[in-house]
Amino acid sequence: MAFLFRRLGFYLAAFVAAATINFFLPRLMPGDPVQIMFSSAGAELPPESLQSLKLTFGFVDGPLWQQYITYLGSIFTGDLGRSIKYFPAPVTAVLGQALVWTVGLMGIATVISFTIGSLLGVLAAWRRGSAFDVIVSVGAIFATSVPAVVTSLIVVFVFGFTLGWFPSGYAADPRLDPAFSLQYIGSVLYHGFLPMVTLCAVLTGGFAVTMRNNMINLLGEDYVVMGRAKGLSDHHVMIWYAARNALLPTVSSLAIAIGTILGGSLVTEVVFNYPGLGNILYQAILARDYPVIQGQLLIMTATMLIANFIVDVSYVLLDPRLKGAL
Amino acid sequence: MRVLLDGLLRNRKALVGAIILVLVLLAAIAAPLLTQYDPSARVGRPHQPPSWNHLMGTTRIGQDVFARLLYGARTSLAVGFGAGLLITAVGTALGIIAGYRGGKTDEVISFLTNMVLVVPNLPLLLVLAAFIGQASPFVIALILGLTSWAWGARVTRAETLSLKQKDFVKAAEMIGEPQWRIMTFEIFPNLISIVGINFIGSVIFAIITEATLEFLGLGDPRAISWGTMLYNAQKASALSVGAWWEILIPCFALALLGLGMSLLNFAIDEVANPRLRTGNWRDRWILLARSGEGRL
Amino acid sequence: MNHPLLSVKNLTIDYIGDRKDFRAVDDVSFDIAPGEVFGLAGESGCGKSTIAFAISRLHKPPALIRRQSKILLNGRDVLDLTPQALAAFRWREVAMVFQSAMNSLNPVSRIGDQFHDVLMSHTTMTKAQARERAAEMLRLVDISPDRLRDYPHQFSGGMRQRIVIAICMALDPKLVIMDEPTTALDVVVQREILQRINDLRRTFGFSVLFITHDLGLMVQFCDRIGIMLAGRLVEENAAEAIFQTPGHDYTKKLWSSFPSLHGGALL
Ligand SMILES: Nc1ncnc2c1ncn2[C@@H]1O[C@H](COP(=O)(O)OP(=O)(O)OP(=O)(O)O)[C@@H](O)[C@H]1O
Ligand SMILES: [Mg+2]
């Protein structure tokens, strides 16, 4: 329990750090930052938005520390200010809906690619040097070395434009109303398919390499050899002696991979015009909608910390040596 | 060091990777000899498909794609290696100092490292770049270098901790060598393969991230780089109007360079970690087993 | 020795290298009689574990057992076993205690499960019978059966080694290979465990291939001893004889490096 509490405390500190970056960046801009942002966003903004923009960045009257406290206070009460582009919509509303799509896309892609990648890595390591191992290893090198932008663009070109098998935009058919109907869900799956496959293609290779290396590093361990000496079936030893142990370091490396997964999913969404955070963010960047760009950092950080915490908990659950920690 | 080089020379992955890297490097250096066009000038009609005049077609505003690709390689390589160097230098220095000094220093550096690791990198870079405005490739390299060292620092620290226990370090301490000398001349040389992996990984990361930031519209659109090529092509809806060359060509260039660098990285990993190596012995073993000379 | 249990003949094992091979075991032959304790001694790296692995057929490339080698157990060549026969043969006929006590139990599964998997895959026992058998084996090595639900890290090194020995007994094997079963343990625990092995051996009547660095221990524990040097078996004789009248120069050198033997008969 103490372990998990310590992690939680650390995550809180990390979140405050991200918020602190957000707080200081506009203050490091030369001149009057709010004025600059206001003008760079175009002239159509109503004048009252200037005031709300100031509040968004914590420019209240008072010394710096007071501004900082006010800013942190508003963030922790869930107020990320108002968007410039969609004025007067609050940033949380703009990002909130998009977050659902992103987390869905990312979560499912992570589960699928982690499962497939780890499985491939286990088999490749177990049949080390076989044709299967060579194919997996070489495939993984390709998959991990091609940037997500490139993979997405190529997939959208081939399957979206050239073959026309899949739509290349939106999360569902825009003519349908969101509802819990078969038709709508089908449309969501159809539209989500390409981004999902792309994201899986980007991620699977990395998981396969990690798992393969972790497996190879412990195949010589005495308990694996003893499993074989016990006359257990090959796949029993592979799964319950080798893979089960190799899973531990693989899961902890998942924590570091989450950042990459997030980045990959942002990019994929932009290319596929998928209405998740990435796409909103892209629009925000083009429109220089600073409150949204900043809000995205906080929401992404929170997502990442929650994901990290899930990884922590599953690690503790997976390793009996840490039983006492829960 | 010798062993590392020796191993790399005999490694097939390293060879292919090095060939790719050298080709891209040569193309970047020899750009003015390979094309007569100015990469930023309007030299043809918009969206011309590849032809003898324009080997890789033209962009929507009539720039020559081949010329942009060659000159863009300069930017990608410069940012990649520049940022890679910076990332590695910061990460290695912090890792060694934290690992060797231990105590409070270690606590502070480790805390910072872990902190940076849990703040998602791309979103952070997006915010930084957005506030900088239209970031030039140089600025992108700089912010990459300052925000992406954490992984390297963590790995280096772990390795330093185990080196610290080794006899040669203890011996150096015994004869009273100053700490900075031990760190630079005793510990650093023994970390060379980790530093190598870190460096190449960082170069790959920097090349990809620069392209991504520019693609997302945070770069300077007038810069000539593979990322801005993608950005301009995407903004010109190159795919939906059928001008695939404008988008796929920088795509393939990025993929190729990424592949070359990854091959180098995997090769160093194999040479440094003997357990991962699939050496020549495997072929010899199979041959002997097949011919009935032995079994298991 | 009319009917040896194990008969190793011309065992030759290479580790295949990138350019040239390393001969770890060179034309080694020896027999072990039913119920006998045979000791294998020699300096580190002389090929003892390589032999032990070959007998259970645990080697993986780059190891290669050369053509002329034979490992006969009750007259049947272990090296000719089909995969199914091999699975049935392992642990049932030859069980093994590995070199590192700390590390030969699967850290992520319960002790009970590590009994169960071996019992379930070799016998037709039901779950309940397997549990009963596991409890019985644990009692043999003085560990309380209610600890079957514990994980390996909850036991001390000596206890873990006793658990491994208990797992070895589970199928009543004919031969138990012990590769330095006590190196990682302190002297008191070491004695205790050897004592226990000896008692079990009297009860069950299995043979032991005992591998160690510790010549003193070996002389007290073994019936016959083989001395290895750089992959070759240079001398083989009854324990007493090896001690009193060592034949090979190397054996004499080995003795002189152990000036004081643990006095008194252990067994
Ligand atoms: N996988 C391998 N590849 C190449 N050589 C190996 C391999 N495993 C063992 N060897 C070599 O084979 C020789 C015999 O090793 P083995 O493990 O049998 O020694 P040992 O007698 O059991 O030593 P110890 O008492 O230290 O356990 C050693 O010289 C070792 O270097
Ligand atoms: Mg050994």
PDB file of N, CA, C and O and ligand atoms in Angstrom, chain C residues 15-16 22 24-25 42-51 61-63 99 179-180 211 213, ligand 1:
ATOM      1  N   TYR C  15      30.917 -27.185 -27.411  1.00  0.00           N
ATOM      2  CA  TYR C  15      30.159 -25.947 -27.580  1.00  0.00           C
ATOM      3  C   TYR C  15      30.604 -25.348 -28.903  1.00  0.00           C
ATOM      4  O   TYR C  15      31.792 -25.023 -29.072  1.00  0.00           O
ATOM      5  N   ILE C  16      29.678 -25.278 -29.850  1.00  0.00           N
ATOM      6  CA  ILE C  16      30.029 -24.824 -31.186  1.00  0.00           C
ATOM      7  C   ILE C  16      30.270 -23.314 -31.152  1.00  0.00           C
ATOM      8  O   ILE C  16      29.446 -22.550 -30.651  1.00  0.00           O
ATOM      9  N   PHE C  22      34.566 -25.562 -28.797  1.00  0.00           N
ATOM     10  CA  PHE C  22      35.204 -25.772 -27.503  1.00  0.00           C
ATOM     11  C   PHE C  22      34.749 -27.122 -26.969  1.00  0.00           C
ATOM     12  O   PHE C  22      33.552 -27.360 -26.796  1.00  0.00           O
ATOM     13  N   ALA C  24      33.997 -29.317 -24.250  1.00  0.00           N
ATOM     14  CA  ALA C  24      33.787 -29.180 -22.805  1.00  0.00           C
ATOM     15  C   ALA C  24      33.864 -30.529 -22.113  1.00  0.00           C
ATOM     16  O   ALA C  24      34.263 -30.623 -20.953  1.00  0.00           O
ATOM     17  N   VAL C  25      33.457 -31.588 -22.810  1.00  0.00           N
ATOM     18  CA  VAL C  25      33.522 -32.936 -22.250  1.00  0.00           C
ATOM     19  C   VAL C  25      34.184 -33.824 -23.291  1.00  0.00           C
ATOM     20  O   VAL C  25      33.771 -33.833 -24.453  1.00  0.00           O
ATOM     21  N   GLY C  42      36.106 -31.651  -9.581  1.00  0.00           N
ATOM     22  CA  GLY C  42      37.020 -31.010 -10.519  1.00  0.00           C
ATOM     23  C   GLY C  42      36.838 -29.523 -10.424  1.00  0.00           C
ATOM     24  O   GLY C  42      35.817 -29.039  -9.938  1.00  0.00           O
ATOM     25  N   GLU C  43      37.850 -28.811 -10.948  1.00  0.00           N
ATOM     26  CA  GLU C  43      37.800 -27.358 -10.768  1.00  0.00           C
ATOM     27  C   GLU C  43      36.674 -26.751 -11.602  1.00  0.00           C
ATOM     28  O   GLU C  43      36.101 -27.410 -12.473  1.00  0.00           O
ATOM     29  N   SER C  44      36.401 -25.503 -11.326  1.00  0.00           N
ATOM     30  CA  SER C  44      35.338 -24.799 -12.029  1.00  0.00           C
ATOM     31  C   SER C  44      35.613 -24.765 -13.535  1.00  0.00           C
ATOM     32  O   SER C  44      36.741 -24.526 -13.958  1.00  0.00           O
ATOM     33  N   GLY C  45      34.592 -25.073 -14.325  1.00  0.00           N
ATOM     34  CA  GLY C  45      34.743 -25.011 -15.777  1.00  0.00           C
ATOM     35  C   GLY C  45      35.267 -26.284 -16.404  1.00  0.00           C
ATOM     36  O   GLY C  45      35.548 -26.320 -17.599  1.00  0.00           O
ATOM     37  N   CYS C  46      35.381 -27.368 -15.631  1.00  0.00           N
ATOM     38  CA  CYS C  46      35.958 -28.575 -16.207  1.00  0.00           C
ATOM     39  C   CYS C  46      34.912 -29.421 -16.905  1.00  0.00           C
ATOM     40  O   CYS C  46      35.227 -30.442 -17.508  1.00  0.00           O
ATOM     41  N   GLY C  47      33.637 -29.032 -16.844  1.00  0.00           N
ATOM     42  CA  GLY C  47      32.629 -29.744 -17.626  1.00  0.00           C
ATOM     43  C   GLY C  47      31.642 -30.564 -16.824  1.00  0.00           C
ATOM     44  O   GLY C  47      30.885 -31.356 -17.392  1.00  0.00           O
ATOM     45  N   LYS C  48      31.601 -30.375 -15.510  1.00  0.00           N
ATOM     46  CA  LYS C  48      30.712 -31.193 -14.673  1.00  0.00           C
ATOM     47  C   LYS C  48      29.240 -30.944 -14.992  1.00  0.00           C
ATOM     48  O   LYS C  48      28.474 -31.878 -15.243  1.00  0.00           O
ATOM     49  N   SER C  49      28.860 -29.665 -15.003  1.00  0.00           N
ATOM     50  CA  SER C  49      27.457 -29.356 -15.274  1.00  0.00           C
ATOM     51  C   SER C  49      27.070 -29.777 -16.693  1.00  0.00           C
ATOM     52  O   SER C  49      25.936 -30.182 -16.943  1.00  0.00           O
ATOM     53  N   THR C  50      28.018 -29.688 -17.588  1.00  0.00           N
ATOM     54  CA  THR C  50      27.738 -30.072 -18.969  1.00  0.00           C
ATOM     55  C   THR C  50      27.341 -31.550 -19.039  1.00  0.00           C
ATOM     56  O   THR C  50      26.422 -31.921 -19.767  1.00  0.00           O
ATOM     57  N   ILE C  51      28.021 -32.383 -18.256  1.00  0.00           N
ATOM     58  CA  ILE C  51      27.652 -33.802 -18.199  1.00  0.00           C
ATOM     59  C   ILE C  51      26.262 -33.969 -17.596  1.00  0.00           C
ATOM     60  O   ILE C  51      25.407 -34.684 -18.134  1.00  0.00           O
ATOM     61  N   PRO C  61      21.458 -25.591 -28.283  1.00  0.00           N
ATOM     62  CA  PRO C  61      22.603 -25.056 -29.017  1.00  0.00           C
ATOM     63  C   PRO C  61      23.168 -23.864 -28.236  1.00  0.00           C
ATOM     64  O   PRO C  61      22.379 -23.165 -27.599  1.00  0.00           O
ATOM     65  N   PRO C  62      24.446 -23.642 -28.251  1.00  0.00           N
ATOM     66  CA  PRO C  62      25.498 -24.207 -29.090  1.00  0.00           C
ATOM     67  C   PRO C  62      26.068 -25.549 -28.611  1.00  0.00           C
ATOM     68  O   PRO C  62      27.029 -26.010 -29.206  1.00  0.00           O
ATOM     69  N   ALA C  63      25.502 -26.154 -27.566  1.00  0.00           N
ATOM     70  CA  ALA C  63      26.047 -27.442 -27.145  1.00  0.00           C
ATOM     71  C   ALA C  63      25.727 -28.491 -28.210  1.00  0.00           C
ATOM     72  O   ALA C  63      24.681 -28.430 -28.847  1.00  0.00           O
ATOM     73  N   GLN C  99      22.329 -26.073  -9.725  1.00  0.00           N
ATOM     74  CA  GLN C  99      23.460 -25.446  -9.045  1.00  0.00           C
ATOM     75  C   GLN C  99      23.067 -24.326  -8.082  1.00  0.00           C
ATOM     76  O   GLN C  99      23.584 -24.240  -6.987  1.00  0.00           O
ATOM     77  N   ASP C 179      23.708 -31.081  -8.740  1.00  0.00           N
ATOM     78  CA  ASP C 179      24.805 -30.249  -9.215  1.00  0.00           C
ATOM     79  C   ASP C 179      25.109 -29.199  -8.155  1.00  0.00           C
ATOM     80  O   ASP C 179      24.433 -28.187  -8.062  1.00  0.00           O
ATOM     81  N   GLU C 180      26.114 -29.444  -7.366  1.00  0.00           N
ATOM     82  CA  GLU C 180      26.491 -28.556  -6.269  1.00  0.00           C
ATOM     83  C   GLU C 180      25.256 -28.086  -5.500  1.00  0.00           C
ATOM     84  O   GLU C 180      24.956 -26.901  -5.464  1.00  0.00           O
ATOM     85  N   ILE C 211      27.686 -33.701  -7.656  1.00  0.00           N
ATOM     86  CA  ILE C 211      28.726 -32.846  -8.227  1.00  0.00           C
ATOM     87  C   ILE C 211      29.086 -31.766  -7.225  1.00  0.00           C
ATOM     88  O   ILE C 211      28.209 -31.116  -6.666  1.00  0.00           O
ATOM     89  N   HIS C 213      32.531 -28.966  -5.676  1.00  0.00           N
ATOM     90  CA  HIS C 213      33.924 -28.531  -5.570  1.00  0.00           C
ATOM     91  C   HIS C 213      34.562 -29.085  -4.323  1.00  0.00           C
ATOM     92  O   HIS C 213      35.765 -29.230  -4.238  1.00  0.00           O
TER      93      HIS C 213
HETATM   94  N1  LIG D   1      26.830 -21.989 -23.633  1.00  0.00           N
HETATM   95  C1  LIG D   1      28.149 -22.174 -23.636  1.00  0.00           C
HETATM   96  N2  LIG D   1      28.876 -21.767 -24.701  1.00  0.00           N
HETATM   97  C2  LIG D   1      30.198 -21.948 -24.743  1.00  0.00           C
HETATM   98  N3  LIG D   1      30.910 -22.509 -23.770  1.00  0.00           N
HETATM   99  C3  LIG D   1      30.266 -22.944 -22.677  1.00  0.00           C
HETATM  100  C4  LIG D   1      28.849 -22.789 -22.562  1.00  0.00           C
HETATM  101  N4  LIG D   1      28.462 -23.291 -21.369  1.00  0.00           N
HETATM  102  C5  LIG D   1      29.602 -23.745 -20.774  1.00  0.00           C
HETATM  103  N5  LIG D   1      30.688 -23.530 -21.560  1.00  0.00           N
HETATM  104  C6  LIG D   1      32.067 -23.889 -21.258  1.00  0.00           C
HETATM  105  O1  LIG D   1      32.111 -25.237 -20.976  1.00  0.00           O
HETATM  106  C7  LIG D   1      33.012 -25.515 -19.912  1.00  0.00           C
HETATM  107  C8  LIG D   1      32.365 -26.409 -18.901  1.00  0.00           C
HETATM  108  O2  LIG D   1      31.296 -25.728 -18.296  1.00  0.00           O
HETATM  109  P1  LIG D   1      30.480 -26.357 -17.084  1.00  0.00           P
HETATM  110  O3  LIG D   1      29.372 -25.447 -16.773  1.00  0.00           O
HETATM  111  O4  LIG D   1      30.144 -27.756 -17.421  1.00  0.00           O
HETATM  112  O5  LIG D   1      31.573 -26.328 -15.928  1.00  0.00           O
HETATM  113  P2  LIG D   1      31.449 -26.868 -14.425  1.00  0.00           P
HETATM  114  O6  LIG D   1      32.457 -27.928 -14.315  1.00  0.00           O
HETATM  115  O7  LIG D   1      30.050 -27.184 -14.097  1.00  0.00           O
HETATM  116  O8  LIG D   1      31.948 -25.602 -13.623  1.00  0.00           O
HETATM  117  P3  LIG D   1      31.391 -25.036 -12.223  1.00  0.00           P
HETATM  118  O9  LIG D   1      31.977 -25.882 -11.181  1.00  0.00           O
HETATM  119  O10 LIG D   1      31.932 -23.652 -12.188  1.00  0.00           O
HETATM  120  O11 LIG D   1      29.911 -25.096 -12.280  1.00  0.00           O
HETATM  121  C9  LIG D   1      33.425 -24.189 -19.330  1.00  0.00           C
HETATM  122  O12 LIG D   1      34.769 -23.956 -19.669  1.00  0.00           O
HETATM  123  C10 LIG D   1      32.540 -23.185 -20.007  1.00  0.00           C
HETATM  124  O13 LIG D   1      33.285 -22.045 -20.338  1.00  0.00           O
END
